[in-house]
mmCIF file of C-alpha atoms in Angstrom:
data_model
loop_
_atom_site.group_PDB
_atom_site.id
_atom_site.type_symbol
_atom_site.label_atom_id
_atom_site.label_comp_id
_atom_site.label_asym_id
_atom_site.label_seq_id
_atom_site.Cartn_x
_atom_site.Cartn_y
_atom_site.Cartn_z
ATOM 1 C CA MET A 1 126.679 37.085 60.288
ATOM 2 C CA SER A 2 124.671 40.326 60.143
ATOM 3 C CA LYS A 3 126.257 43.585 59.026
ATOM 4 C CA TYR A 4 124.867 45.288 62.129
ATOM 5 C CA THR A 5 124.300 44.501 65.752
ATOM 6 C CA THR A 6 120.861 45.600 66.967
ATOM 7 C CA ASN A 7 118.880 45.598 70.159
ATOM 8 C CA GLU A 8 116.490 43.048 68.613
ATOM 9 C CA GLU A 9 116.794 39.341 67.983
ATOM 10 C CA GLU A 10 116.703 38.573 64.279
ATOM 11 C CA SER A 11 118.154 36.208 61.752
ATOM 12 C CA GLN A 12 120.878 37.038 59.266
ATOM 13 C CA CYS A 13 118.257 38.167 56.739
ATOM 14 C CA LEU A 14 115.754 40.900 57.429
ATOM 15 C CA PRO A 15 112.121 39.888 56.946
ATOM 16 C CA ASN A 16 111.048 41.117 53.532
ATOM 17 C CA ARG A 17 108.009 41.380 51.269
ATOM 18 C CA LEU A 18 109.462 38.979 48.709
ATOM 19 C CA GLY A 19 110.112 36.163 51.173
ATOM 20 C CA LEU A 20 113.809 36.065 50.265
ATOM 21 C CA THR A 21 115.948 34.106 52.705
ATOM 22 C CA ARG A 22 119.388 34.068 51.104
ATOM 23 C CA PRO A 23 121.712 37.039 51.670
ATOM 24 C CA GLY A 24 122.748 37.030 47.997
ATOM 25 C CA GLU A 25 119.145 37.281 46.805
ATOM 26 C CA ILE A 26 118.437 40.126 49.198
ATOM 27 C CA ALA A 27 121.626 41.948 48.170
ATOM 28 C CA GLU A 28 120.624 41.666 44.511
ATOM 29 C CA ALA A 29 117.097 42.972 45.177
ATOM 30 C CA GLU A 30 118.505 45.880 47.196
ATOM 31 C CA PHE A 31 121.065 46.669 44.477
ATOM 32 C CA GLU A 32 118.378 46.746 41.784
ATOM 33 C CA GLY A 33 116.146 48.958 43.919
ATOM 34 C CA PHE A 34 118.870 51.509 44.605
ATOM 35 C CA LEU A 35 119.982 51.494 40.968
ATOM 36 C CA LEU A 36 116.445 52.195 39.743
ATOM 37 C CA ALA A 37 115.921 54.876 42.406
ATOM 38 C CA GLU A 38 119.111 56.690 41.407
ATOM 39 C CA ILE A 39 118.204 56.560 37.718
ATOM 40 C CA MET A 40 114.693 57.866 38.379
ATOM 41 C CA LEU A 41 115.854 60.651 40.699
ATOM 42 C CA THR A 42 118.624 61.703 38.315
ATOM 43 C CA GLU A 43 116.125 61.908 35.448
ATOM 44 C CA THR A 44 113.796 64.142 37.485
ATOM 45 C CA LEU A 45 116.575 66.284 39.018
ATOM 46 C CA THR A 46 116.368 70.012 38.232
ATOM 47 C CA THR A 47 118.096 73.146 39.471
ATOM 48 C CA ALA A 48 114.978 73.739 41.585
ATOM 49 C CA THR A 49 115.280 70.394 43.421
ATOM 50 C CA ARG A 50 115.474 70.934 47.184
ATOM 51 C CA PHE A 51 117.119 68.345 49.391
ATOM 52 C CA ASP A 52 115.309 67.890 52.706
ATOM 53 C CA CYS A 53 114.384 65.038 55.040
ATOM 54 C CA GLN A 54 111.350 64.110 52.976
ATOM 55 C CA TYR A 55 113.520 63.894 49.854
ATOM 56 C CA ILE A 56 115.966 61.615 51.691
ATOM 57 C CA ARG A 57 113.131 59.415 52.921
ATOM 58 C CA ASN A 58 111.847 59.282 49.342
ATOM 59 C CA ILE A 59 115.237 58.055 48.078
ATOM 60 C CA HIS A 60 115.063 55.234 50.620
ATOM 61 C CA LYS A 61 111.423 54.436 49.863
ATOM 62 C CA LEU A 62 111.908 54.359 46.086
ATOM 63 C CA ALA A 63 114.855 52.008 46.492
ATOM 64 C CA LEU A 64 113.414 49.557 49.004
ATOM 65 C CA LYS A 65 109.599 49.750 48.824
ATOM 66 C CA GLU A 66 109.328 46.457 46.933
ATOM 67 C CA LEU A 67 111.457 44.688 49.528
ATOM 68 C CA TYR A 68 110.861 46.130 53.004
ATOM 69 C CA THR A 69 107.829 47.457 54.857
ATOM 70 C CA PHE A 70 110.116 49.957 56.611
ATOM 71 C CA ALA A 71 111.202 51.615 53.340
ATOM 72 C CA GLY A 72 111.256 55.386 53.781
ATOM 73 C CA ARG A 73 110.720 55.147 57.542
ATOM 74 C CA TYR A 74 113.194 56.008 60.249
ATOM 75 C CA ARG A 75 114.582 53.061 62.177
ATOM 76 C CA THR A 76 113.094 52.011 65.508
ATOM 77 C CA VAL A 77 115.994 49.816 66.633
ATOM 78 C CA ASN A 78 119.356 50.815 68.038
ATOM 79 C CA MET A 79 122.290 49.705 65.918
ATOM 80 C CA SER A 80 126.037 49.386 66.032
ATOM 81 C CA LYS A 81 128.673 48.274 63.574
ATOM 82 C CA GLY A 82 132.198 47.197 64.379
ATOM 83 C CA GLY A 83 131.840 48.452 67.938
ATOM 84 C CA PHE A 84 130.611 51.889 66.800
ATOM 85 C CA LEU A 85 127.198 52.739 68.256
ATOM 86 C CA PHE A 86 124.982 54.851 65.994
ATOM 87 C CA PRO A 87 122.721 57.492 67.584
ATOM 88 C CA SER A 88 119.753 56.094 69.482
ATOM 89 C CA ALA A 89 116.647 55.305 67.431
ATOM 90 C CA LEU A 90 114.664 57.326 69.952
ATOM 91 C CA PHE A 91 116.335 60.535 68.745
ATOM 92 C CA ILE A 92 116.322 59.912 64.981
ATOM 93 C CA PRO A 93 113.347 62.214 64.173
ATOM 94 C CA GLN A 94 114.873 65.094 66.162
ATOM 95 C CA SER A 95 118.354 64.451 64.754
ATOM 96 C CA MET A 96 117.023 64.476 61.203
ATOM 97 C CA GLN A 97 115.016 67.664 61.809
ATOM 98 C CA PHE A 98 118.143 69.351 63.185
ATOM 99 C CA PHE A 99 120.101 68.065 60.159
ATOM 100 C CA GLU A 100 117.494 69.595 57.857
ATOM 101 C CA ASP A 101 117.266 72.927 59.693
ATOM 102 C CA GLU A 102 120.972 73.455 60.310
ATOM 103 C CA ILE A 103 122.508 71.893 57.202
ATOM 104 C CA LEU A 104 120.127 71.047 54.359
ATOM 105 C CA LYS A 105 118.118 74.291 54.422
ATOM 106 C CA LYS A 106 121.346 76.301 54.343
ATOM 107 C CA LEU A 107 122.688 74.716 51.159
ATOM 108 C CA PRO A 108 123.037 77.293 48.364
ATOM 109 C CA ASP A 109 121.294 76.828 45.040
ATOM 110 C CA THR A 110 124.590 77.193 43.174
ATOM 111 C CA TYR A 111 128.267 76.952 44.071
ATOM 112 C CA PRO A 112 131.101 79.245 42.971
ATOM 113 C CA ASP A 113 133.516 76.338 42.606
ATOM 114 C CA LYS A 114 134.010 72.613 42.951
ATOM 115 C CA ALA A 115 135.811 72.967 46.316
ATOM 116 C CA SER A 116 132.810 74.676 47.950
ATOM 117 C CA LEU A 117 130.499 71.979 46.644
ATOM 118 C CA ALA A 118 132.838 69.213 47.842
ATOM 119 C CA LYS A 119 132.857 70.736 51.330
ATOM 120 C CA ASP A 120 129.040 70.783 51.549
ATOM 121 C CA VAL A 121 128.731 67.289 50.061
ATOM 122 C CA ALA A 122 131.176 66.062 52.714
ATOM 123 C CA ILE A 123 129.154 67.635 55.524
ATOM 124 C CA VAL A 124 125.803 66.328 54.244
ATOM 125 C CA HIS A 125 127.181 62.883 53.438
ATOM 126 C CA GLY A 126 129.025 62.534 56.728
ATOM 127 C CA GLU A 127 126.143 63.720 58.895
ATOM 128 C CA LEU A 128 123.626 61.459 57.167
ATOM 129 C CA LEU A 129 125.919 58.458 57.583
ATOM 130 C CA PHE A 130 126.550 59.336 61.225
ATOM 131 C CA ILE A 131 122.831 59.703 62.048
ATOM 132 C CA HIS A 132 122.124 56.417 60.242
ATOM 133 C CA PRO A 133 118.369 57.055 60.145
ATOM 134 C CA PHE A 134 117.278 53.840 58.434
ATOM 135 C CA ARG A 135 117.314 50.157 59.378
ATOM 136 C CA GLU A 136 119.099 49.244 56.139
ATOM 137 C CA GLY A 137 120.460 51.137 53.131
ATOM 138 C CA ASN A 138 121.949 54.186 54.851
ATOM 139 C CA GLY A 139 125.225 54.215 52.932
ATOM 140 C CA ARG A 140 123.538 53.723 49.584
ATOM 141 C CA THR A 141 120.965 56.420 50.352
ATOM 142 C CA ALA A 142 123.748 58.825 51.371
ATOM 143 C CA ARG A 143 125.750 58.041 48.227
ATOM 144 C CA ILE A 144 122.740 58.677 45.990
ATOM 145 C CA LEU A 145 122.121 62.000 47.747
ATOM 146 C CA ALA A 146 125.786 62.988 47.306
ATOM 147 C CA ASN A 147 125.619 62.097 43.611
ATOM 148 C CA LEU A 148 122.432 64.111 43.182
ATOM 149 C CA MET A 149 124.030 67.106 44.898
ATOM 150 C CA VAL A 150 126.929 67.139 42.417
ATOM 151 C CA ARG A 151 124.738 66.348 39.403
ATOM 152 C CA LYS A 152 122.443 69.245 40.300
ATOM 153 C CA GLN A 153 125.502 71.478 39.802
ATOM 154 C CA GLY A 154 126.255 69.946 36.394
ATOM 155 C CA TYR A 155 128.999 67.501 37.389
ATOM 156 C CA GLU A 156 129.233 63.753 36.859
ATOM 157 C CA GLY A 157 128.551 61.459 39.813
ATOM 158 C CA LEU A 158 131.195 60.764 42.438
ATOM 159 C CA ARG A 159 133.504 57.736 42.161
ATOM 160 C CA PHE A 160 132.624 55.976 45.412
ATOM 161 C CA ASP A 161 134.293 52.818 44.088
ATOM 162 C CA LYS A 162 137.662 54.574 44.611
ATOM 163 C CA ILE A 163 137.196 54.952 48.376
ATOM 164 C CA HIS A 164 139.468 53.170 50.838
ATOM 165 C CA PHE A 165 136.874 51.693 53.195
ATOM 166 C CA ARG A 166 138.864 52.086 56.420
ATOM 167 C CA ASP A 167 139.472 55.789 55.721
ATOM 168 C CA TYR A 168 135.771 56.188 54.973
ATOM 169 C CA VAL A 169 134.757 54.632 58.316
ATOM 170 C CA VAL A 170 137.209 56.863 60.186
ATOM 171 C CA ALA A 171 135.848 59.923 58.347
ATOM 172 C CA VAL A 172 132.281 59.065 59.402
ATOM 173 C CA GLN A 173 133.431 58.642 62.994
ATOM 174 C CA ARG A 174 135.156 62.069 62.903
ATOM 175 C CA VAL A 175 131.813 63.611 61.949
ATOM 176 C CA SER A 176 130.621 62.836 65.492
ATOM 177 C CA GLU A 177 133.202 65.447 66.591
ATOM 178 C CA LYS A 178 132.060 67.874 63.849
ATOM 179 C CA ASN A 179 135.384 67.273 62.104
ATOM 180 C CA TYR A 180 134.445 67.151 58.414
ATOM 181 C CA LEU A 181 137.956 67.454 56.987
ATOM 182 C CA PRO A 182 138.601 63.692 56.570
ATOM 183 C CA MET A 183 135.290 63.298 54.697
ATOM 184 C CA GLN A 184 135.992 66.420 52.641
ATOM 185 C CA ARG A 185 139.345 64.973 51.557
ATOM 186 C CA ILE A 186 137.624 61.752 50.509
ATOM 187 C CA ILE A 187 134.953 63.619 48.528
ATOM 188 C CA GLU A 188 137.607 65.753 46.806
ATOM 189 C CA THR A 189 139.509 62.586 45.866
ATOM 190 C CA ILE A 190 136.486 60.913 44.270
ATOM 191 C CA PHE A 191 135.074 64.065 42.628
#
């Protein structure tokens, strides 16, 4: 069974460059790609690093370029998960541009305290998950971005392994109402 429901007919496994057909093999290749991308981006992270849509697309491309032709590209299919419909693929470019203009460009270079940083990480993380711009790897891309945001400020990465999944899903859904408090509480808990 696929993780997502889409408006296209496809098998359980997405077509990929490596010809992998078993979900476990694909999961392992994706895991390795995201791990290497996070290591590389952490090593090149500086206080001058700016997070924008191109940077986010680069995270995705670095992680999945060996596996998928769509790496770093916005999705062209509509998707839902567990009955929750993500924004239409038709509006992804505009949604991401709005996200960049109204949220990413307004992020400060430094934060006065951990609470202020946690609030902005929650907003960025929640909005990116809600928009769901990619065909695959949205959560992992958003988690890498969140980790890079806190590492840029001199902190260790977030402990995403401590999240209660159901609370996390609800927090993402609240973002659609511009209610960031549930996500902020989660980020504060794993900081």
